[in-house]
PDB file of C-alpha atoms in Angstrom:
ATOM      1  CA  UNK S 289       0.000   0.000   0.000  1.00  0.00           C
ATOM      2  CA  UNK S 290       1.408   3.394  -0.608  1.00  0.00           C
ATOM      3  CA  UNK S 291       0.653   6.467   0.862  1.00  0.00           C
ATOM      4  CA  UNK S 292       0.802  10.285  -0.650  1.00  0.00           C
ATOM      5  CA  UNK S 293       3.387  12.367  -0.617  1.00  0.00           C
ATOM      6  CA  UNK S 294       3.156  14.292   2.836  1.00  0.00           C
ATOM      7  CA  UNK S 295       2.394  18.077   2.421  1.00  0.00           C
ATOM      8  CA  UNK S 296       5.746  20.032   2.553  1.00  0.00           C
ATOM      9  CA  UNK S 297       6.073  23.108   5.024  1.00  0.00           C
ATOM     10  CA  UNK S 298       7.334  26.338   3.700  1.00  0.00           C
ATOM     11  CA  UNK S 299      11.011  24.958   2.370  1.00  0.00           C
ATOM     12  CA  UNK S 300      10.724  21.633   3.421  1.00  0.00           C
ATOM     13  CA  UNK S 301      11.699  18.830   1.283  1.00  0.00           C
ATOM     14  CA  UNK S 302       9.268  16.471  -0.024  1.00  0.00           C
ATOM     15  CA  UNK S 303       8.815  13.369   1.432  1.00  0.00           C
ATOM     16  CA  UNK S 304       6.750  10.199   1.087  1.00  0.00           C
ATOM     17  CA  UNK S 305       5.664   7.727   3.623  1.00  0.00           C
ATOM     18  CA  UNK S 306       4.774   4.063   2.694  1.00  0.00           C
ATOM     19  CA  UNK S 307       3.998   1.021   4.200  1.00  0.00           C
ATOM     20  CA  UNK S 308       7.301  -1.039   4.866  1.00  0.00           C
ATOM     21  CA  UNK S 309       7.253  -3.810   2.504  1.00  0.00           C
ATOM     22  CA  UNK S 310       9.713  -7.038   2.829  1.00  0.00           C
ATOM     23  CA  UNK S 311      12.497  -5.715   0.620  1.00  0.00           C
ATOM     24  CA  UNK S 312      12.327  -2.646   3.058  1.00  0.00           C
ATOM     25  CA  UNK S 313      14.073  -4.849   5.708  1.00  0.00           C
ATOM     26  CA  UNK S 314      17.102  -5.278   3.279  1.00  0.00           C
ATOM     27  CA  UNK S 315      17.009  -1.927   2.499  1.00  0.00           C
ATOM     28  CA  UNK S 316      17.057  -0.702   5.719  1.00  0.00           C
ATOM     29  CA  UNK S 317      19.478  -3.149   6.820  1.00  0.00           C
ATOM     30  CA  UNK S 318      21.665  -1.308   3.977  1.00  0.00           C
ATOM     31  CA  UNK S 319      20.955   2.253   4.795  1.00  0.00           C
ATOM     32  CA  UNK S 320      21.686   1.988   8.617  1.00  0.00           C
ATOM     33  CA  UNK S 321      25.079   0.262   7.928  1.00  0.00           C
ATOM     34  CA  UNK S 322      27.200   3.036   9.187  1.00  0.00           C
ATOM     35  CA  UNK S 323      28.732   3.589  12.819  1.00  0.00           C
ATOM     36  CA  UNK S 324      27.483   6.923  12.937  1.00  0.00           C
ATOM     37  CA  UNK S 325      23.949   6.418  12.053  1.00  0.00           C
ATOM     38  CA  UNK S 326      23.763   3.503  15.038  1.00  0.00           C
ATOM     39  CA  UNK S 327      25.847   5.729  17.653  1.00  0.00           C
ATOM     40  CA  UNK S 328      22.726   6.001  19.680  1.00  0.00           C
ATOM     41  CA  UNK S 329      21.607   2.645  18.858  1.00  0.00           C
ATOM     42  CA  UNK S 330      24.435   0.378  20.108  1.00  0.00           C
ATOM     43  CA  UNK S 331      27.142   1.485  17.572  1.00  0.00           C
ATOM     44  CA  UNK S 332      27.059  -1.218  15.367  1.00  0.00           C
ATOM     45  CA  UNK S 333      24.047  -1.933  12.558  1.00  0.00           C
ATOM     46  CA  UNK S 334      21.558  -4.547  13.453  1.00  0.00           C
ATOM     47  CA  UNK S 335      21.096  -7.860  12.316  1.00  0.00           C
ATOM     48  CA  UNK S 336      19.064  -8.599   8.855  1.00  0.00           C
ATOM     49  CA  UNK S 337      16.854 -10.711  10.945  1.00  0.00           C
ATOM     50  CA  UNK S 338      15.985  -7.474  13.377  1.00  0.00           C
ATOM     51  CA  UNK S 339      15.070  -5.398  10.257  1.00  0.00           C
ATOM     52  CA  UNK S 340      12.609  -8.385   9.043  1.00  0.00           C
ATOM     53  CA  UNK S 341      10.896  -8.901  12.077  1.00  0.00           C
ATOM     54  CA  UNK S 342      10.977  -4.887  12.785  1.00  0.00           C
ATOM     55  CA  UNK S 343       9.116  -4.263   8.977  1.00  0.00           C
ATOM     56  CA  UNK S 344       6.595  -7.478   9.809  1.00  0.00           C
ATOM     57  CA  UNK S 345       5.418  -5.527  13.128  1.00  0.00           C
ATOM     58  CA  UNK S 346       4.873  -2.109  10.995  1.00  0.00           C
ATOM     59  CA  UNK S 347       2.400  -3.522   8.556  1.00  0.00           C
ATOM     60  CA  UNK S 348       0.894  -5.528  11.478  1.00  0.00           C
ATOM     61  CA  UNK S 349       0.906  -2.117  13.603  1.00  0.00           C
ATOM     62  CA  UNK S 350      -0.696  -0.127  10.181  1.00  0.00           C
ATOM     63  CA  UNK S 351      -3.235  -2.879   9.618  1.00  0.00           C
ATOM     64  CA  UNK S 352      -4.252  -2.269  13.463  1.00  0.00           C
ATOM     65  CA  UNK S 353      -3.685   0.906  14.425  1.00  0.00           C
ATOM     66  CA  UNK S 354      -3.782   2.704  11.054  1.00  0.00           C
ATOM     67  CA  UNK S 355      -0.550   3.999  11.666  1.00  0.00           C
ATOM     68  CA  UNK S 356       3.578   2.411  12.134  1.00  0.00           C
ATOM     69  CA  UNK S 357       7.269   3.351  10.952  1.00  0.00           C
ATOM     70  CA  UNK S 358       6.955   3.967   7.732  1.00  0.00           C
ATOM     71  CA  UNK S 359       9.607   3.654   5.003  1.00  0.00           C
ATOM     72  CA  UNK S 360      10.798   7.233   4.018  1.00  0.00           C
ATOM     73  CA  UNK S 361      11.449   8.103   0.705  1.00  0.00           C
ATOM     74  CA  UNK S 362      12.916  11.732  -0.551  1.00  0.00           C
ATOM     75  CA  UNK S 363      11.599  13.350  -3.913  1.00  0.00           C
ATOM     76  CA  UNK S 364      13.208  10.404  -6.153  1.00  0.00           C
ATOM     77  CA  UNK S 365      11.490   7.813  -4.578  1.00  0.00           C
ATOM     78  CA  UNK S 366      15.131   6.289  -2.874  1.00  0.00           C
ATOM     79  CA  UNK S 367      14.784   4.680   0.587  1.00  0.00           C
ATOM     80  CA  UNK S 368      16.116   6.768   3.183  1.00  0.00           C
ATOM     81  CA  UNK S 369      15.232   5.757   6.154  1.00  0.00           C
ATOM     82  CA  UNK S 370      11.952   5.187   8.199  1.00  0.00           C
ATOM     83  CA  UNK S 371       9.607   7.411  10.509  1.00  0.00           C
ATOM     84  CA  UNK S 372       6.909   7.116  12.103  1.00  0.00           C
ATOM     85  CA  UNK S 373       4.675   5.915  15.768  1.00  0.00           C
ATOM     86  CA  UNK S 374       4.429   2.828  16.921  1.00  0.00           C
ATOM     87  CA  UNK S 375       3.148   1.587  20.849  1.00  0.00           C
ATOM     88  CA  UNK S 376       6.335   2.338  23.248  1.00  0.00           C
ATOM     89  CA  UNK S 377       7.927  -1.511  22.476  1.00  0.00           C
ATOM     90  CA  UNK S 378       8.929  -1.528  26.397  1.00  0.00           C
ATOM     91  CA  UNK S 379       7.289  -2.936  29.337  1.00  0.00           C
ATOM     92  CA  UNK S 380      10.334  -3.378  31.424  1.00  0.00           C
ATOM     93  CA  UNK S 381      11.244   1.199  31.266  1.00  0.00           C
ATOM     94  CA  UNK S 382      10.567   4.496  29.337  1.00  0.00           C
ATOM     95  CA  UNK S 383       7.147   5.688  28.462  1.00  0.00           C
ATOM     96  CA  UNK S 384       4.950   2.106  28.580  1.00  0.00           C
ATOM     97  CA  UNK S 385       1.334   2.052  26.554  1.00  0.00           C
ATOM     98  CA  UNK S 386       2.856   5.382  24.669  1.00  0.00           C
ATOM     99  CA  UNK S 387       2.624   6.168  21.518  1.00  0.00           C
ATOM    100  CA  UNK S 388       6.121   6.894  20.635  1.00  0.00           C
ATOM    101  CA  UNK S 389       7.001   8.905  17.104  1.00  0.00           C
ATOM    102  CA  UNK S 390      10.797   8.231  15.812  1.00  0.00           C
ATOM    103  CA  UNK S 391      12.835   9.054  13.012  1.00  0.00           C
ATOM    104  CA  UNK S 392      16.002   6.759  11.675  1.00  0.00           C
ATOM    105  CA  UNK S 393      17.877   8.516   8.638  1.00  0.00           C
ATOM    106  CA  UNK S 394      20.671   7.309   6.806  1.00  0.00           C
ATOM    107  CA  UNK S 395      23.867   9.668   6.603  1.00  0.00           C
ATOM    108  CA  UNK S 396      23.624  11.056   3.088  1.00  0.00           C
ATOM    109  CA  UNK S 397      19.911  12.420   4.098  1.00  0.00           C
ATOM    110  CA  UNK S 398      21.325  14.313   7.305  1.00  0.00           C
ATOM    111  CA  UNK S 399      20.988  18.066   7.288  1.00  0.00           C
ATOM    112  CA  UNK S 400      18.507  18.499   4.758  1.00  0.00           C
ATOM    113  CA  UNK S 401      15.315  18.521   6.642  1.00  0.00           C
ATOM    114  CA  UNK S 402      13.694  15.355   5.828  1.00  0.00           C
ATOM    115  CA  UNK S 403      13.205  14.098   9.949  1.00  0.00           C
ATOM    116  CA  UNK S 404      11.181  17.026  10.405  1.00  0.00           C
ATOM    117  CA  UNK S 405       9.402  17.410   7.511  1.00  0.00           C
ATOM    118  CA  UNK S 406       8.297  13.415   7.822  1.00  0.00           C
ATOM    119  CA  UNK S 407       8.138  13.431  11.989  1.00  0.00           C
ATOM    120  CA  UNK S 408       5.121  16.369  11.170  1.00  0.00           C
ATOM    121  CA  UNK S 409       3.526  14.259   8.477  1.00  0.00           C
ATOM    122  CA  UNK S 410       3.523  11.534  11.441  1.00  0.00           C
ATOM    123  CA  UNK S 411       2.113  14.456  13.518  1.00  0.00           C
ATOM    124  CA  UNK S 412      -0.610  14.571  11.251  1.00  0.00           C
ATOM    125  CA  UNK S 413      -2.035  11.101  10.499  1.00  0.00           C
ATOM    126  CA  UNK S 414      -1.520  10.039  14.387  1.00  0.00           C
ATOM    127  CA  UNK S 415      -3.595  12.800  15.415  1.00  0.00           C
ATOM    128  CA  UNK S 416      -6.263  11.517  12.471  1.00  0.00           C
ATOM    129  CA  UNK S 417      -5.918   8.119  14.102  1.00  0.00           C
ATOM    130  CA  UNK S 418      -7.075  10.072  17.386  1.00  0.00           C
ATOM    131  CA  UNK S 419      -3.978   9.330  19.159  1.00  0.00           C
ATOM    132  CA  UNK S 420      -3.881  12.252  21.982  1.00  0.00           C
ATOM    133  CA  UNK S 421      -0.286  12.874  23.122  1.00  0.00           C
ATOM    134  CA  UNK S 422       3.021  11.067  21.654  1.00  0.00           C
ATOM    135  CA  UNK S 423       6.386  10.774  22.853  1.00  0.00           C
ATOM    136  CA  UNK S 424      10.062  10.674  21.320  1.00  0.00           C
ATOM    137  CA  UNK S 425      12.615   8.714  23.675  1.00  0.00           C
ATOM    138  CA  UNK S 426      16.175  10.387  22.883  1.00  0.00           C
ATOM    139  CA  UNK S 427      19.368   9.185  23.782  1.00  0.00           C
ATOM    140  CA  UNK S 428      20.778  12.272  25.890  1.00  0.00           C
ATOM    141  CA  UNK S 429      23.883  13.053  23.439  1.00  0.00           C
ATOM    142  CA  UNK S 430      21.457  12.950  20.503  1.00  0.00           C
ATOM    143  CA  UNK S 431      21.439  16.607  19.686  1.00  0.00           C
ATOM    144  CA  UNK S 432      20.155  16.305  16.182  1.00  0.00           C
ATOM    145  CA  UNK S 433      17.020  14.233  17.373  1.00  0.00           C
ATOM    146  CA  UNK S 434      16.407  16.851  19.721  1.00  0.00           C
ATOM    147  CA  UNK S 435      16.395  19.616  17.840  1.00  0.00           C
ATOM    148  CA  UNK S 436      14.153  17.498  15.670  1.00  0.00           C
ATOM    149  CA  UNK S 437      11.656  17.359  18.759  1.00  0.00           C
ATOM    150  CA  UNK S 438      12.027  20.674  19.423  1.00  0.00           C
ATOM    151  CA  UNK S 439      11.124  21.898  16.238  1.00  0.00           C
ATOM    152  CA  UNK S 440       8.112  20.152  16.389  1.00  0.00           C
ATOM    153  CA  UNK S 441       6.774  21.652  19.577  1.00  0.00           C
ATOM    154  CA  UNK S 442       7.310  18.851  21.721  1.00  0.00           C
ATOM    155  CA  UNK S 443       8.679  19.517  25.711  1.00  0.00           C
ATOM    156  CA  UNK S 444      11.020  17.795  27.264  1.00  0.00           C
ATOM    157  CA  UNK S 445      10.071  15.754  29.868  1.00  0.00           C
ATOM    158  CA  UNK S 446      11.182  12.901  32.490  1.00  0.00           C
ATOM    159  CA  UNK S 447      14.558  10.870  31.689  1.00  0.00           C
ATOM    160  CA  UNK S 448      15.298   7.398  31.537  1.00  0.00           C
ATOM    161  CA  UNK S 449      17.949   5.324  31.668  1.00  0.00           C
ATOM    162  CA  UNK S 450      18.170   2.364  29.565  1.00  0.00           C
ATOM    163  CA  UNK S 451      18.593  -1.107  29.846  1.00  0.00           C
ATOM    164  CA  UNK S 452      22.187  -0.710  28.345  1.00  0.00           C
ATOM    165  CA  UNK S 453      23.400   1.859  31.045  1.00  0.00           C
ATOM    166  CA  UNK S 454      22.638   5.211  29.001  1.00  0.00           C
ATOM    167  CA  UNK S 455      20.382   8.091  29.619  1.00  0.00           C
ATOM    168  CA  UNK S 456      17.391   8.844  27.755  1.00  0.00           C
ATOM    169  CA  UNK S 457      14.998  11.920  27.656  1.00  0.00           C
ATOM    170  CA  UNK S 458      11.520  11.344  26.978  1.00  0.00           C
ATOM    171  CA  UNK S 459       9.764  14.664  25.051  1.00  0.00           C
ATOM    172  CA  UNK S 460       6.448  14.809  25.328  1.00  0.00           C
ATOM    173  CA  UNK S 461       3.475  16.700  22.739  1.00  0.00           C
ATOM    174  CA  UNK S 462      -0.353  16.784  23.152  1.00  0.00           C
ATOM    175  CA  UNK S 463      -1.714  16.199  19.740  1.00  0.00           C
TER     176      UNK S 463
END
């Protein structure tokens, strides 16, 4: 299933959300395959296997709730990473039965506005869904994540720390 372009903001880039598919797990896999992209995430890319099960639970969370981590595509149609809401995947610390909104780029689309522009598309179809307040979990260092959630009105909130030792702020944004 595809979905529309997302409407641009004054000097945003275009961007399109879609469905992941199963090639999208491959694709993924290849995009986040750089150190800098998974410095937040654990350094290292994940497995194949994470990004198949990962795109499985999107179409299963779109089929549900009508709304997941999409696949991002800029204005040629090339994969360039994935945003979106899902339900806070935790039960164990951070935000649990949240909605949580995230963004994952890959390095050559850094800079050039496309995690805002698609993190307010998100805005807009989880508040159609009637979802009434998100969250974005941040690792603490993340600056460019922030400034993503700041941009987008959301306040920052209480702080976590994570199962792997590291500190993460929760922002917060009624819808």
């Amino acid at each position: 299933m595809s979905i529309a372009p997302a409407t641009p903001h004054a000097s945003a880039p275009a961007v399109r959300l879609r469905v992941p598919t199963d090639e999208d797990a491959l694709t993924w896999y290849r995009v986040f395959d750089d150190p800098e992209v998974m410095e937040f995430f654990g350094g290292r890319r994940a497995d194949l296997s994470v990004y198949e099960e990962l795109t499985a639970r999107q179409r299963r969370h779109d089929a549900e709730l009508g709304y997941c981590l999409w696949t991002l595509t800029d204005e040629a149609d090339t994969v360039i990473g994935f945003t979106g809401a899902q339900p806070w995947p935790h039960t164990h610390y951070g935000p649990v039965g949240a909605i949580e909104i995230g963004w994952r780029l890959g390095r050559t689309a850094w800079g050039r506005g496309y995690a805002t522009a698609a993190a307010r598309a998100t805005l807009e179809r989880v508040r159609a869904a009637g979802v009434g307040e998100v969250v974005a979990m941040i690792h603490s260092r993340n600056a460019r994540s922030m400034a993503v959630a700041e941009r987008l009105g959301m306040r920052r909130a209480e702080s976590y720390d994570t199962p792997r030792g590291q500190e993460a702020v929760c922002f917060r944004l009624e819808l």
